[in-house]
CSV table of C-alpha atoms and ligand atoms in Angstrom, one decimal:
chain,number,residue,atom,x,y,z
A,3,MET,CA,226.7,95.2,76.8
A,4,LYS,CA,228.5,98.1,74.9
A,5,ILE,CA,231.9,98.4,73.4
A,6,PHE,CA,234.4,99.8,76.0
A,7,ASN,CA,236.2,102.2,73.6
A,8,LYS,CA,236.4,102.4,69.9
A,9,LYS,CA,240.2,101.8,70.2
A,10,PHE,CA,239.4,98.2,71.9
A,11,PRO,CA,236.6,96.9,69.8
A,12,ASN,CA,236.7,93.5,71.5
A,13,ILE,CA,236.6,94.8,75.1
A,14,PHE,CA,233.1,95.5,76.6
A,15,LEU,CA,231.6,97.4,79.3
A,16,ASN,CA,228.6,96.5,81.4
A,17,LYS,CA,227.6,98.2,84.7
A,18,ARG,CA,231.3,99.7,84.9
A,19,LYS,CA,232.7,96.2,84.6
A,20,PHE,CA,234.9,94.7,81.9
A,21,TYR,CA,233.8,91.7,79.6
A,22,THR,CA,235.2,90.0,76.7
A,23,LYS,CA,233.2,87.7,74.3
A,24,SER,CA,234.0,84.1,74.6
A,25,SER,CA,233.5,81.1,72.4
A,26,ASP,CA,233.3,79.0,75.4
A,27,LYS,CA,230.6,79.2,78.2
A,28,THR,CA,232.9,77.6,80.8
A,29,SER,CA,233.7,79.5,83.7
A,30,PHE,CA,237.0,78.4,84.7
A,31,PHE,CA,237.7,81.0,87.3
A,32,ASP,CA,234.2,81.5,88.8
A,33,GLU,CA,233.9,84.5,86.7
A,34,ARG,CA,230.3,85.7,85.9
A,35,ILE,CA,229.2,84.9,82.5
A,36,ILE,CA,226.3,86.9,80.7
A,37,VAL,CA,224.5,85.6,77.6
A,38,GLU,CA,223.4,88.1,75.3
A,39,LYS,CA,222.1,87.7,71.7
A,40,LYS,CA,223.3,84.0,71.8
A,41,SER,CA,227.0,85.4,72.7
A,42,PHE,CA,228.7,84.6,76.0
A,43,PHE,CA,230.5,87.4,77.7
A,44,ARG,CA,233.0,86.7,80.5
A,45,GLU,CA,233.4,89.2,83.3
A,46,TRP,CA,237.0,90.4,83.6
A,47,ASP,CA,238.2,91.5,87.1
A,48,SER,CA,240.6,94.5,87.3
A,49,LYS,CA,241.6,93.3,90.7
A,50,ARG,CA,242.7,90.0,89.4
A,51,SER,CA,244.2,91.1,86.2
A,52,LYS,CA,246.7,93.8,85.8
A,53,LEU,CA,245.9,94.2,82.0
A,54,ALA,CA,242.3,94.9,83.0
A,55,ALA,CA,243.5,97.3,85.7
A,56,ALA,CA,245.7,99.2,83.3
A,57,LEU,CA,242.5,99.7,80.9
A,58,SER,CA,240.4,100.8,83.8
A,59,ASN,CA,243.1,103.4,84.5
A,60,GLY,CA,242.8,104.6,80.9
A,61,ILE,CA,245.9,103.1,79.1
A,62,SER,CA,245.7,104.4,75.6
A,63,GLN,CA,247.0,101.5,73.8
A,64,ILE,CA,247.7,97.8,74.3
A,65,GLY,CA,248.4,96.5,70.9
A,66,ILE,CA,246.4,93.3,71.5
A,67,LYS,CA,243.6,93.1,68.8
A,68,GLU,CA,241.8,90.3,66.7
A,69,GLY,CA,244.3,88.2,65.0
A,70,SER,CA,247.4,89.0,67.2
A,71,VAL,CA,250.1,86.5,67.9
A,72,VAL,CA,250.9,87.1,71.7
A,73,LEU,CA,253.9,85.6,73.7
A,74,TYR,CA,252.7,85.7,77.2
A,75,LEU,CA,255.4,85.4,80.0
A,76,GLY,CA,254.3,84.3,83.5
A,77,ALA,CA,251.0,82.9,82.4
A,78,SER,CA,250.1,81.3,85.9
A,79,HIS,CA,246.7,79.6,86.1
A,80,GLY,CA,245.8,81.5,82.9
A,81,TYR,CA,243.2,84.2,84.0
A,82,THR,CA,244.7,87.1,82.1
A,83,PRO,CA,245.6,84.9,79.1
A,84,SER,CA,242.0,83.4,78.8
A,85,PHE,CA,240.9,87.0,78.1
A,86,VAL,CA,243.8,87.6,75.9
A,87,SER,CA,242.5,84.5,74.0
A,88,ASP,CA,239.1,86.0,73.7
A,89,ILE,CA,240.3,89.3,72.4
A,90,ILE,CA,242.4,87.9,69.7
A,91,GLY,CA,239.8,85.4,68.7
A,92,ASP,CA,240.2,82.4,66.4
A,93,SER,CA,242.6,84.1,64.0
A,94,GLY,CA,245.1,84.9,67.0
A,95,PHE,CA,247.3,82.7,69.1
A,96,VAL,CA,248.6,82.9,72.6
A,97,PHE,CA,251.8,81.1,73.7
A,98,CYS,CA,251.6,81.0,77.5
A,99,VAL,CA,255.0,80.5,79.2
A,100,GLU,CA,254.7,79.5,82.9
A,101,ILE,CA,257.7,78.1,85.2
A,102,SER,CA,255.7,76.4,87.9
A,103,PRO,CA,254.5,73.0,87.0
A,104,VAL,CA,252.0,73.3,90.0
A,105,VAL,CA,250.0,76.4,88.6
A,106,ALA,CA,250.7,75.1,84.9
A,107,ARG,CA,248.2,72.2,85.6
A,108,ASP,CA,245.4,74.5,85.2
A,109,LEU,CA,246.9,76.4,82.4
A,110,VAL,CA,247.1,73.1,80.6
A,111,VAL,CA,243.4,72.5,81.1
A,112,ILE,CA,242.6,75.7,79.8
A,113,CYS,CA,244.7,75.5,76.8
A,114,GLU,CA,243.0,72.2,75.9
A,115,LYS,CA,239.7,73.8,75.8
A,116,ARG,CA,240.6,76.8,73.7
A,117,LYS,CA,242.2,76.5,70.2
A,118,ASN,CA,244.1,79.5,70.2
A,119,MET,CA,246.2,78.8,73.4
A,120,THR,CA,249.1,76.6,74.2
A,121,PRO,CA,251.2,76.0,77.2
A,122,ILE,CA,254.9,76.2,77.5
A,123,LEU,CA,256.6,74.8,80.5
A,124,ALA,CA,259.9,77.0,80.8
A,125,SER,CA,261.6,79.9,82.5
A,126,ALA,CA,261.2,83.3,80.7
A,127,ASN,CA,264.7,83.7,81.8
A,128,HIS,CA,266.0,81.7,79.3
A,129,PRO,CA,264.1,82.3,76.0
A,130,GLU,CA,266.5,80.0,73.9
A,131,THR,CA,264.9,77.2,75.7
A,132,TYR,CA,261.7,77.6,73.9
A,133,LYS,CA,262.9,78.6,70.6
A,134,GLN,CA,261.3,75.6,68.7
A,135,LEU,CA,258.1,75.9,70.7
A,136,VAL,CA,257.1,79.7,69.5
A,137,VAL,CA,257.1,81.8,66.6
A,138,GLU,CA,257.8,85.6,66.1
A,139,ALA,CA,255.1,87.5,67.9
A,140,ASP,CA,253.0,90.9,67.5
A,141,ILE,CA,252.9,91.1,71.2
A,142,VAL,CA,255.1,90.3,74.3
A,143,TYR,CA,253.1,90.5,77.6
A,144,GLN,CA,255.0,90.0,80.7
A,145,ASP,CA,253.7,89.5,84.2
A,146,ILE,CA,256.6,88.0,86.3
A,147,ALA,CA,257.5,89.3,89.8
A,148,GLN,CA,261.4,88.7,89.7
A,149,LYS,CA,264.1,91.2,90.5
A,150,ASN,CA,265.5,91.1,86.9
A,151,GLN,CA,261.9,91.4,85.3
A,152,VAL,CA,263.1,94.2,83.1
A,153,GLU,CA,265.9,92.3,81.7
A,154,ILE,CA,263.8,89.2,81.0
A,155,PHE,CA,261.4,91.0,79.1
A,156,LEU,CA,264.1,92.8,76.9
A,157,LYS,CA,265.6,89.4,76.3
A,158,ASN,CA,262.3,88.1,75.0
A,159,CYS,CA,261.4,91.3,73.2
A,160,ASN,CA,264.8,91.0,71.4
A,161,ALA,CA,264.5,87.4,70.6
A,162,TYR,CA,260.7,87.1,69.6
A,163,LEU,CA,259.0,90.4,69.1
A,164,LYS,CA,258.4,91.6,65.6
A,165,LYS,CA,259.6,95.0,64.5
A,166,GLU,CA,257.0,97.7,65.5
A,167,GLY,CA,255.3,95.1,67.6
A,168,PHE,CA,254.0,95.9,71.0
A,169,GLY,CA,255.5,94.9,74.4
A,170,LEU,CA,253.6,95.0,77.7
A,171,LEU,CA,255.4,94.9,80.9
A,172,THR,CA,253.9,94.8,84.2
A,173,ILE,CA,256.3,96.0,87.1
A,174,LYS,CA,256.0,95.0,90.8
A,175,SER,CA,258.3,97.5,92.4
A,176,ARG,CA,258.6,95.4,95.4
A,177,SER,CA,260.3,92.6,93.7
A,178,ILE,CA,262.9,94.9,92.2
A,179,ASP,CA,263.7,96.8,95.6
A,180,ILE,CA,261.5,96.9,98.4
A,181,THR,CA,263.4,99.7,100.0
A,182,LYS,CA,262.8,102.4,97.2
A,183,LYS,CA,259.8,104.3,96.5
A,184,PRO,CA,257.8,102.7,93.7
A,185,LYS,CA,257.9,106.0,91.9
A,186,MET,CA,261.6,105.9,91.8
A,187,ILE,CA,261.6,102.2,90.6
A,188,PHE,CA,259.1,103.2,87.9
A,189,LYS,CA,261.3,106.0,86.7
A,190,GLU,CA,264.3,103.8,86.4
A,191,VAL,CA,262.4,101.3,84.4
A,192,MET,CA,261.2,103.9,82.0
A,193,LYS,CA,264.9,104.9,81.4
A,194,VAL,CA,266.1,101.5,80.8
A,195,LEU,CA,263.1,100.8,78.5
A,196,GLU,CA,263.5,104.1,76.6
A,197,GLU,CA,267.1,103.1,75.6
A,198,LYS,CA,265.9,100.1,73.6
A,199,MET,CA,262.2,100.9,72.7
A,200,THR,CA,259.8,103.6,72.2
A,201,VAL,CA,257.7,103.8,75.4
A,202,VAL,CA,254.1,104.4,74.2
A,203,ASP,CA,252.3,104.9,77.4
A,204,TYR,CA,252.3,103.5,81.1
A,205,ARG,CA,249.9,103.5,84.1
A,206,THR,CA,250.1,102.8,87.8
A,207,LEU,CA,247.8,100.3,88.8
A,208,GLU,CA,246.2,101.8,91.9
A,209,PRO,CA,243.7,101.3,93.4
A,210,HIS,CA,243.6,97.7,91.9
A,211,GLU,CA,247.2,96.7,92.6
A,212,LYS,CA,249.6,98.4,95.1
A,213,ASP,CA,252.9,99.5,93.9
A,214,HIS,CA,252.5,98.1,90.4
A,215,ALA,CA,252.6,99.7,86.9
A,216,LEU,CA,252.2,98.6,83.3
A,217,PHE,CA,254.4,99.9,80.5
A,218,VAL,CA,253.4,99.7,76.8
A,219,VAL,CA,256.5,99.9,74.5
A,220,LYS,CA,256.9,99.5,70.7
A,221,LYS,CA,260.0,97.7,69.2
A,222,LYS,CA,262.0,100.2,66.9
B,21,MET,CA,252.6,79.7,56.8
B,22,VAL,CA,253.0,78.7,60.6
B,23,ASP,CA,250.9,75.5,61.5
B,24,PHE,CA,249.7,76.8,64.7
B,25,LYS,CA,247.3,73.6,65.1
B,26,LYS,CA,250.2,71.4,65.2
B,27,LEU,CA,252.5,73.6,67.4
B,28,ARG,CA,249.5,73.9,69.8
B,29,ILE,CA,249.0,70.0,70.2
B,30,ASN,CA,252.8,69.4,70.5
B,31,ASN,CA,253.2,72.1,73.0
B,32,ILE,CA,250.2,70.6,75.1
B,33,LEU,CA,251.8,67.2,74.9
B,34,LEU,CA,255.2,68.6,75.9
B,35,ALA,CA,253.8,70.6,79.0
B,36,LYS,CA,252.0,67.5,80.3
B,37,LYS,CA,255.2,65.5,80.0
B,38,THR,CA,257.3,68.2,81.8
B,39,ILE,CA,254.6,68.5,84.5
B,40,ARG,CA,254.6,64.7,84.8
B,41,GLU,CA,258.3,64.5,85.2
B,42,ALA,CA,258.6,67.4,87.6
B,43,VAL,CA,257.1,65.5,90.4
B,44,CYS,CA,260.0,65.0,93.1
B,45,GLU,CA,260.8,64.4,96.6
B,46,ASP,CA,260.1,68.1,97.3
B,47,ASP,CA,256.5,67.6,96.3
B,48,PHE,CA,256.1,64.6,98.6
B,49,ILE,CA,257.8,66.6,101.5
B,50,ILE,CA,255.7,69.5,101.1
B,51,ASN,CA,252.5,67.6,100.8
B,52,SER,CA,253.4,65.5,103.8
B,53,ILE,CA,254.1,68.5,106.1
B,54,ASN,CA,251.2,70.4,105.1
B,55,ASN,CA,249.0,67.5,106.1
B,56,ILE,CA,250.8,67.0,109.2
B,57,GLU,CA,250.2,70.6,110.3
B,58,ASP,CA,246.4,70.4,109.4
B,59,LEU,CA,245.9,67.1,111.0
B,60,ALA,CA,247.2,68.5,114.2
B,61,LYS,CA,245.1,71.4,113.9
B,62,VAL,CA,241.9,69.4,113.2
B,63,ALA,CA,242.7,66.9,115.9
B,64,ASN,CA,243.2,69.6,118.4
B,65,VAL,CA,239.7,71.5,117.4
B,66,LEU,CA,238.0,68.1,117.6
B,67,CYS,CA,239.8,67.3,120.9
B,68,LYS,CA,238.4,70.4,122.7
B,69,ARG,CA,234.8,69.2,121.7
B,70,LEU,CA,235.6,65.8,123.0
B,71,ARG,CA,237.0,67.2,126.3
B,72,GLN,CA,233.5,69.3,126.7
B,73,TRP,CA,231.7,66.3,125.8
B,74,TYR,CA,233.5,63.7,128.0
B,75,SER,CA,233.3,66.2,130.9
B,76,LEU,CA,229.6,65.2,131.4
B,77,TYR,CA,230.9,61.8,132.3
B,78,LEU,CA,234.2,62.5,134.2
B,79,PRO,CA,234.9,66.3,134.3
B,80,GLU,CA,238.0,66.0,136.5
B,81,MET,CA,239.9,64.6,133.5
B,82,TYR,CA,239.7,67.8,131.8
B,83,ASN,CA,242.4,69.6,134.0
B,84,LYS,CA,244.2,66.6,135.2
B,85,ILE,CA,245.4,65.5,131.6
B,86,GLY,CA,246.6,68.4,129.6
B,87,ASP,CA,248.0,66.6,126.7
B,88,ASN,CA,245.3,66.1,124.1
B,89,GLU,CA,246.9,63.0,122.5
B,90,ALA,CA,247.1,61.4,125.9
B,91,PHE,CA,243.5,62.4,126.9
B,92,VAL,CA,242.1,60.6,123.8
B,93,ARG,CA,244.0,57.3,124.4
B,94,LEU,CA,242.9,57.3,128.0
B,95,VAL,CA,239.3,57.8,127.2
B,96,LEU,CA,239.5,55.1,124.7
B,97,LYS,CA,241.7,52.6,126.7
B,98,LYS,CA,240.3,53.0,130.4
B,99,ASP,CA,236.8,52.9,131.9
B,100,LYS,CA,235.6,55.4,134.4
B,101,ASN,CA,236.5,53.3,137.6
B,102,THR,CA,240.0,52.6,136.5
B,103,LEU,CA,240.5,56.3,135.7
B,104,MET,CA,239.1,57.5,139.0
B,105,LYS,CA,241.7,55.1,140.6
B,106,GLU,CA,244.4,56.3,138.6
B,107,LEU,CA,243.6,60.0,139.2
B,108,LYS,CA,242.9,59.2,142.7
B,109,LEU,CA,239.4,60.7,142.8
B,110,SER,CA,237.1,59.5,145.5
B,111,GLU,CA,234.2,61.0,143.6
B,112,THR,CA,233.1,62.7,140.5
B,113,MET,CA,230.7,65.5,139.4
B,114,GLY,CA,230.2,63.4,136.2
B,115,SER,CA,227.2,61.7,135.5
B,116,ASP,CA,226.7,58.0,135.0
B,117,LEU,CA,226.0,57.8,131.3
B,118,SER,CA,224.1,55.1,129.8
B,119,LYS,CA,225.8,52.9,127.2
B,120,ASN,CA,223.8,54.6,124.5
B,121,ASN,CA,225.0,58.0,125.5
B,122,LEU,CA,228.6,57.2,126.0
B,123,LYS,CA,228.8,55.4,122.7
B,124,PRO,CA,229.1,58.7,120.4
B,125,ILE,CA,231.6,60.1,122.7
B,126,LEU,CA,233.9,57.0,122.4
B,127,ALA,CA,233.2,56.9,118.7
B,128,LEU,CA,234.5,60.6,118.2
B,129,ALA,CA,237.5,59.7,120.5
B,130,SER,CA,238.4,56.8,118.3
B,131,ARG,CA,238.2,59.1,115.0
B,132,ILE,CA,240.5,61.6,116.7
B,133,ASP,CA,242.9,59.0,117.8
B,134,SER,CA,243.1,57.8,114.2
B,135,LEU,CA,244.0,61.2,113.1
B,136,TYR,CA,246.9,61.4,115.6
B,137,THR,CA,248.0,58.1,114.2
B,138,LEU,CA,247.9,59.2,110.5
B,139,ARG,CA,249.8,62.3,111.6
B,140,ASN,CA,252.5,60.0,113.3
B,141,GLU,CA,252.7,57.8,110.1
B,142,LEU,CA,253.2,60.8,108.0
B,143,LYS,CA,256.0,61.9,110.3
B,144,ASP,CA,257.6,58.4,109.9
B,145,TYR,CA,257.2,58.5,106.3
B,146,LEU,CA,258.8,62.0,105.9
B,147,LYS,CA,261.6,61.0,108.2
B,148,LYS,CA,262.1,58.1,105.9
B,149,ILE,CA,262.4,60.0,102.5
B,150,MET,CA,264.3,62.9,104.0
B,151,GLY,CA,266.9,60.5,105.4
B,152,VAL,CA,267.6,59.6,101.7
B,153,TYR,CA,267.2,63.0,100.2
B,154,CYS,CA,268.5,65.4,102.7
B,155,LYS,CA,270.0,63.4,105.7
B,156,ASN,CA,272.0,66.5,106.8
B,157,LEU,CA,269.2,68.9,107.0
B,158,LEU,CA,267.0,66.2,108.8
B,159,THR,CA,269.8,65.5,111.3
B,160,LEU,CA,270.3,69.2,112.0
B,161,ALA,CA,266.8,70.4,112.0
B,162,GLY,CA,264.6,67.4,112.6
B,163,THR,CA,261.8,66.1,110.5
B,164,VAL,CA,259.0,68.7,111.1
B,165,LEU,CA,261.3,71.9,111.0
B,166,GLY,CA,263.3,70.3,108.0
B,167,ALA,CA,260.3,69.8,106.1
B,168,LYS,CA,258.9,73.2,106.9
B,169,LEU,CA,261.9,74.9,105.6
B,170,ILE,CA,261.6,73.1,102.3
B,171,GLU,CA,257.9,74.0,102.4
B,172,SER,CA,258.8,77.8,103.2
B,173,GLY,CA,261.6,77.9,100.4
B,174,GLY,CA,259.9,76.0,97.8
B,175,SER,CA,262.3,73.2,97.3
B,176,LEU,CA,265.7,72.0,98.4
B,177,LYS,CA,267.3,73.5,95.4
B,178,LYS,CA,265.9,76.9,96.2
B,179,LEU,CA,267.2,76.7,99.8
B,180,ALA,CA,270.4,75.6,98.4
B,181,LEU,CA,270.8,79.0,96.5
B,182,MET,CA,269.4,81.2,99.4
B,183,PRO,CA,272.1,83.1,101.6
B,184,SER,CA,271.8,81.8,105.2
B,185,SER,CA,270.5,85.1,106.3
B,186,THR,CA,267.3,84.4,104.0
B,187,ILE,CA,266.9,81.0,105.6
B,188,GLN,CA,267.1,82.6,109.0
B,189,MET,CA,264.1,84.7,108.2
B,190,LEU,CA,261.8,82.1,106.5
B,191,GLY,CA,258.2,82.4,107.9
B,192,ALA,CA,258.9,86.0,108.9
B,193,GLU,CA,258.6,87.6,105.5
B,194,LYS,CA,255.6,89.8,106.6
B,195,ALA,CA,257.7,91.3,109.4
B,196,LEU,CA,260.8,91.6,107.2
B,197,PHE,CA,258.8,93.7,104.6
B,198,ARG,CA,257.5,95.7,107.4
B,199,HIS,CA,261.0,96.5,108.5
B,200,LEU,CA,262.4,97.2,105.1
B,201,LYS,CA,259.5,99.7,104.3
B,202,SER,CA,258.7,101.3,107.4
B,203,GLY,CA,261.7,100.8,109.5
B,204,ALA,CA,259.9,98.9,112.3
B,205,ARG,CA,262.1,96.5,114.4
B,206,PRO,CA,263.5,93.7,112.3
B,207,PRO,CA,262.8,90.2,113.2
B,208,LYS,CA,265.5,88.1,114.3
B,209,HIS,CA,264.1,84.8,113.1
B,210,GLY,CA,261.4,83.0,111.4
B,211,ILE,CA,260.4,79.2,111.7
B,212,ILE,CA,263.9,78.4,112.8
B,213,LEU,CA,262.7,79.7,116.0
B,214,GLN,CA,261.1,76.2,116.6
B,215,HIS,CA,264.5,74.6,116.9
B,216,PRO,CA,265.2,73.8,120.6
B,217,LEU,CA,268.7,75.3,120.5
B,218,VAL,CA,267.2,78.5,119.1
B,219,GLY,CA,263.7,78.6,121.1
B,220,GLY,CA,265.4,77.4,124.2
B,221,ALA,CA,268.2,80.0,124.1
B,222,PRO,CA,267.8,82.8,126.7
B,223,LYS,CA,266.1,85.9,125.4
B,224,ASN,CA,269.1,88.1,124.7
B,225,LYS,CA,271.0,85.2,122.9
B,226,LYS,CA,268.1,84.1,120.5
B,227,GLY,CA,269.2,86.3,117.8
B,228,LYS,CA,272.8,84.9,117.8
B,229,ALA,CA,271.6,81.3,118.1
B,230,ALA,CA,269.3,81.9,115.1
B,231,ARG,CA,272.0,83.3,112.9
B,232,LEU,CA,274.4,80.3,113.9
B,233,LEU,CA,271.8,77.8,113.2
B,234,ALA,CA,270.9,79.4,109.9
B,235,ASP,CA,274.5,79.2,109.0
B,236,LYS,CA,275.0,75.6,109.8
B,237,LEU,CA,271.6,74.9,108.1
B,238,SER,CA,272.8,76.5,105.0
B,239,ILE,CA,276.0,74.6,104.9
B,240,ALA,CA,273.7,71.2,105.7
B,241,ILE,CA,271.3,72.0,102.8
B,242,ARG,CA,274.0,72.8,100.3
B,243,THR,CA,275.8,69.5,101.1
B,244,ASP,CA,272.7,67.7,100.8
B,245,PHE,CA,271.6,69.3,97.5
B,246,PHE,CA,275.1,68.7,95.9
B,247,LYS,CA,275.2,65.1,97.2
B,248,GLY,CA,277.9,65.5,99.5
B,249,GLU,CA,278.9,63.5,102.5
B,250,PHE,CA,277.1,63.1,105.8
B,251,ILE,CA,278.2,65.8,108.2
B,252,GLY,CA,275.1,66.3,110.1
B,253,ASN,CA,276.2,65.2,113.4
B,254,LYS,CA,279.4,67.1,113.1
B,255,LEU,CA,277.4,70.4,112.2
B,256,LYS,CA,275.1,69.7,115.2
B,257,GLU,CA,278.0,69.3,117.7
B,258,GLU,CA,279.8,72.5,116.4
B,259,LEU,CA,276.6,74.3,116.9
B,260,LYS,CA,276.0,73.1,120.5
B,261,LYS,CA,279.5,74.0,121.3
B,262,ARG,CA,279.3,77.6,120.1
B,263,LEU,CA,276.1,78.0,121.9
B,264,LYS,CA,277.3,76.9,125.2
C,329,SAM,C1,251.6,87.5,89.1
C,329,SAM,S1,251.8,85.7,88.3
C,329,SAM,C2,251.0,86.0,86.8
C,329,SAM,C3,249.5,86.1,86.9
C,329,SAM,C4,249.0,86.3,85.4
C,329,SAM,N1,249.7,87.1,84.5
C,329,SAM,C5,247.4,86.6,85.6
C,329,SAM,O1,247.3,87.9,85.3
C,329,SAM,O2,246.6,85.8,85.5
C,329,SAM,C6,253.4,85.5,87.9
C,329,SAM,C7,253.7,84.1,87.5
C,329,SAM,O3,255.1,84.3,87.0
C,329,SAM,C8,255.6,83.0,87.1
C,329,SAM,N2,257.0,83.1,86.8
C,329,SAM,C9,257.9,83.5,87.8
C,329,SAM,N3,259.2,83.4,87.4
C,329,SAM,C10,259.1,83.0,86.1
C,329,SAM,C11,260.0,82.7,84.9
C,329,SAM,N4,261.5,83.0,85.1
C,329,SAM,N5,259.5,82.3,83.8
C,329,SAM,C12,258.2,82.0,83.6
C,329,SAM,N6,257.2,82.1,84.7
C,329,SAM,C13,257.8,82.8,85.7
C,329,SAM,C14,255.1,82.5,88.4
C,329,SAM,O4,255.3,81.0,88.5
C,329,SAM,C15,253.7,83.0,88.6
C,329,SAM,O5,252.8,82.1,88.2
């Protein structure tokens, strides 16, 4: 197991696969677990996680590091959130917002196991509804396939992201407009983001995900 | 200093409560219809096996009785001689099986029969809860199609917020995406094709029938969702008239 990149000291590489160091040896998602020097490393699949896909495609910065407070929108069963939880460690914290009660059942189970995770059953489209349940965050991460996904992201960054904090936004071009070329959509998204934020980097997610991109922005 | 420990515990409790309280009619309907469909699939697979096995005994039944459910009932209710008489067979290619060899065949038939019974019970249950929750949809679409629409749409609420053109295409999403992306021929309908007024329409009228049905379904669903009055029969009559 070696460190993936000096910039990401908590992300590891082994035989071209990503791993994070976990305090827990439970494999919630059937992911492979490697034990090395009494530490547990969980395999992080770029096909299942857009964040891992962006890393694999060479994204230069993700902002998420040891001790980060993360607001995660569209947490689903908790796959990517669990790796974020590994990266930020005991001194970090991740708030996992998910709208669907059915998938959130798995999310709750993981949150009960991990001391730095908590679930929030709410729509990210209405950030005011979880005002009492979250705190200001160093990172806002969003993975929601909705037509107004950019608007949802900006609303949340506006309400909860610290100044100079990082925002990570995954875009599924099909959800915005299926008839347009993904490239055009990404261009439009870039323009909207640039009005409010500093765009740090972005990557399309081929071959891991079709017609997807991940944007990294910084709050001015 | 933020007390993350407390925040975490409170949020977990709150999330559990929200999940608990979110259980509603839509969940009962979606689980029932998914099981109804799978029970039918499983029963039909097993029935094919039963037909092969039973053919050692009375092969002439295989082609004479096409309906699976009827086949199983006959195997269970009537003995070989009675069946031969009823099917007007003077002889059979089937062998006389010993009690010992017949027993497992009948046991299989009896299990398949109980699958069909369970499916019918679930349909009755669905009809009952849909009669209270969405009587207009039930009346216009029927139990199975009505429930499938709720399953495809996600919930009655989501259906109520959909334009009728989306309801018309539910279940044909793949073909629709293909059309939008690459200009392939657009689909005319999704699962509403299962409605007798659409499925039974002549080929060149199917598209129109699908559109009209989707319009009426949309009205029925919205009326149900906003707890309006019963207009199911009226909608059905209007639809029949327009499709004459
Ligand atoms: C693509 S999945 C997320 C996968 C997850 N990020 C991962 O990598 O493991 C999108 C999730 O967003 C949820 N979602 C959709 N709309 C939402 C909203 N308005 N607020 C919160 N979650 C939403 C969906 O229920 C779904 O679980």
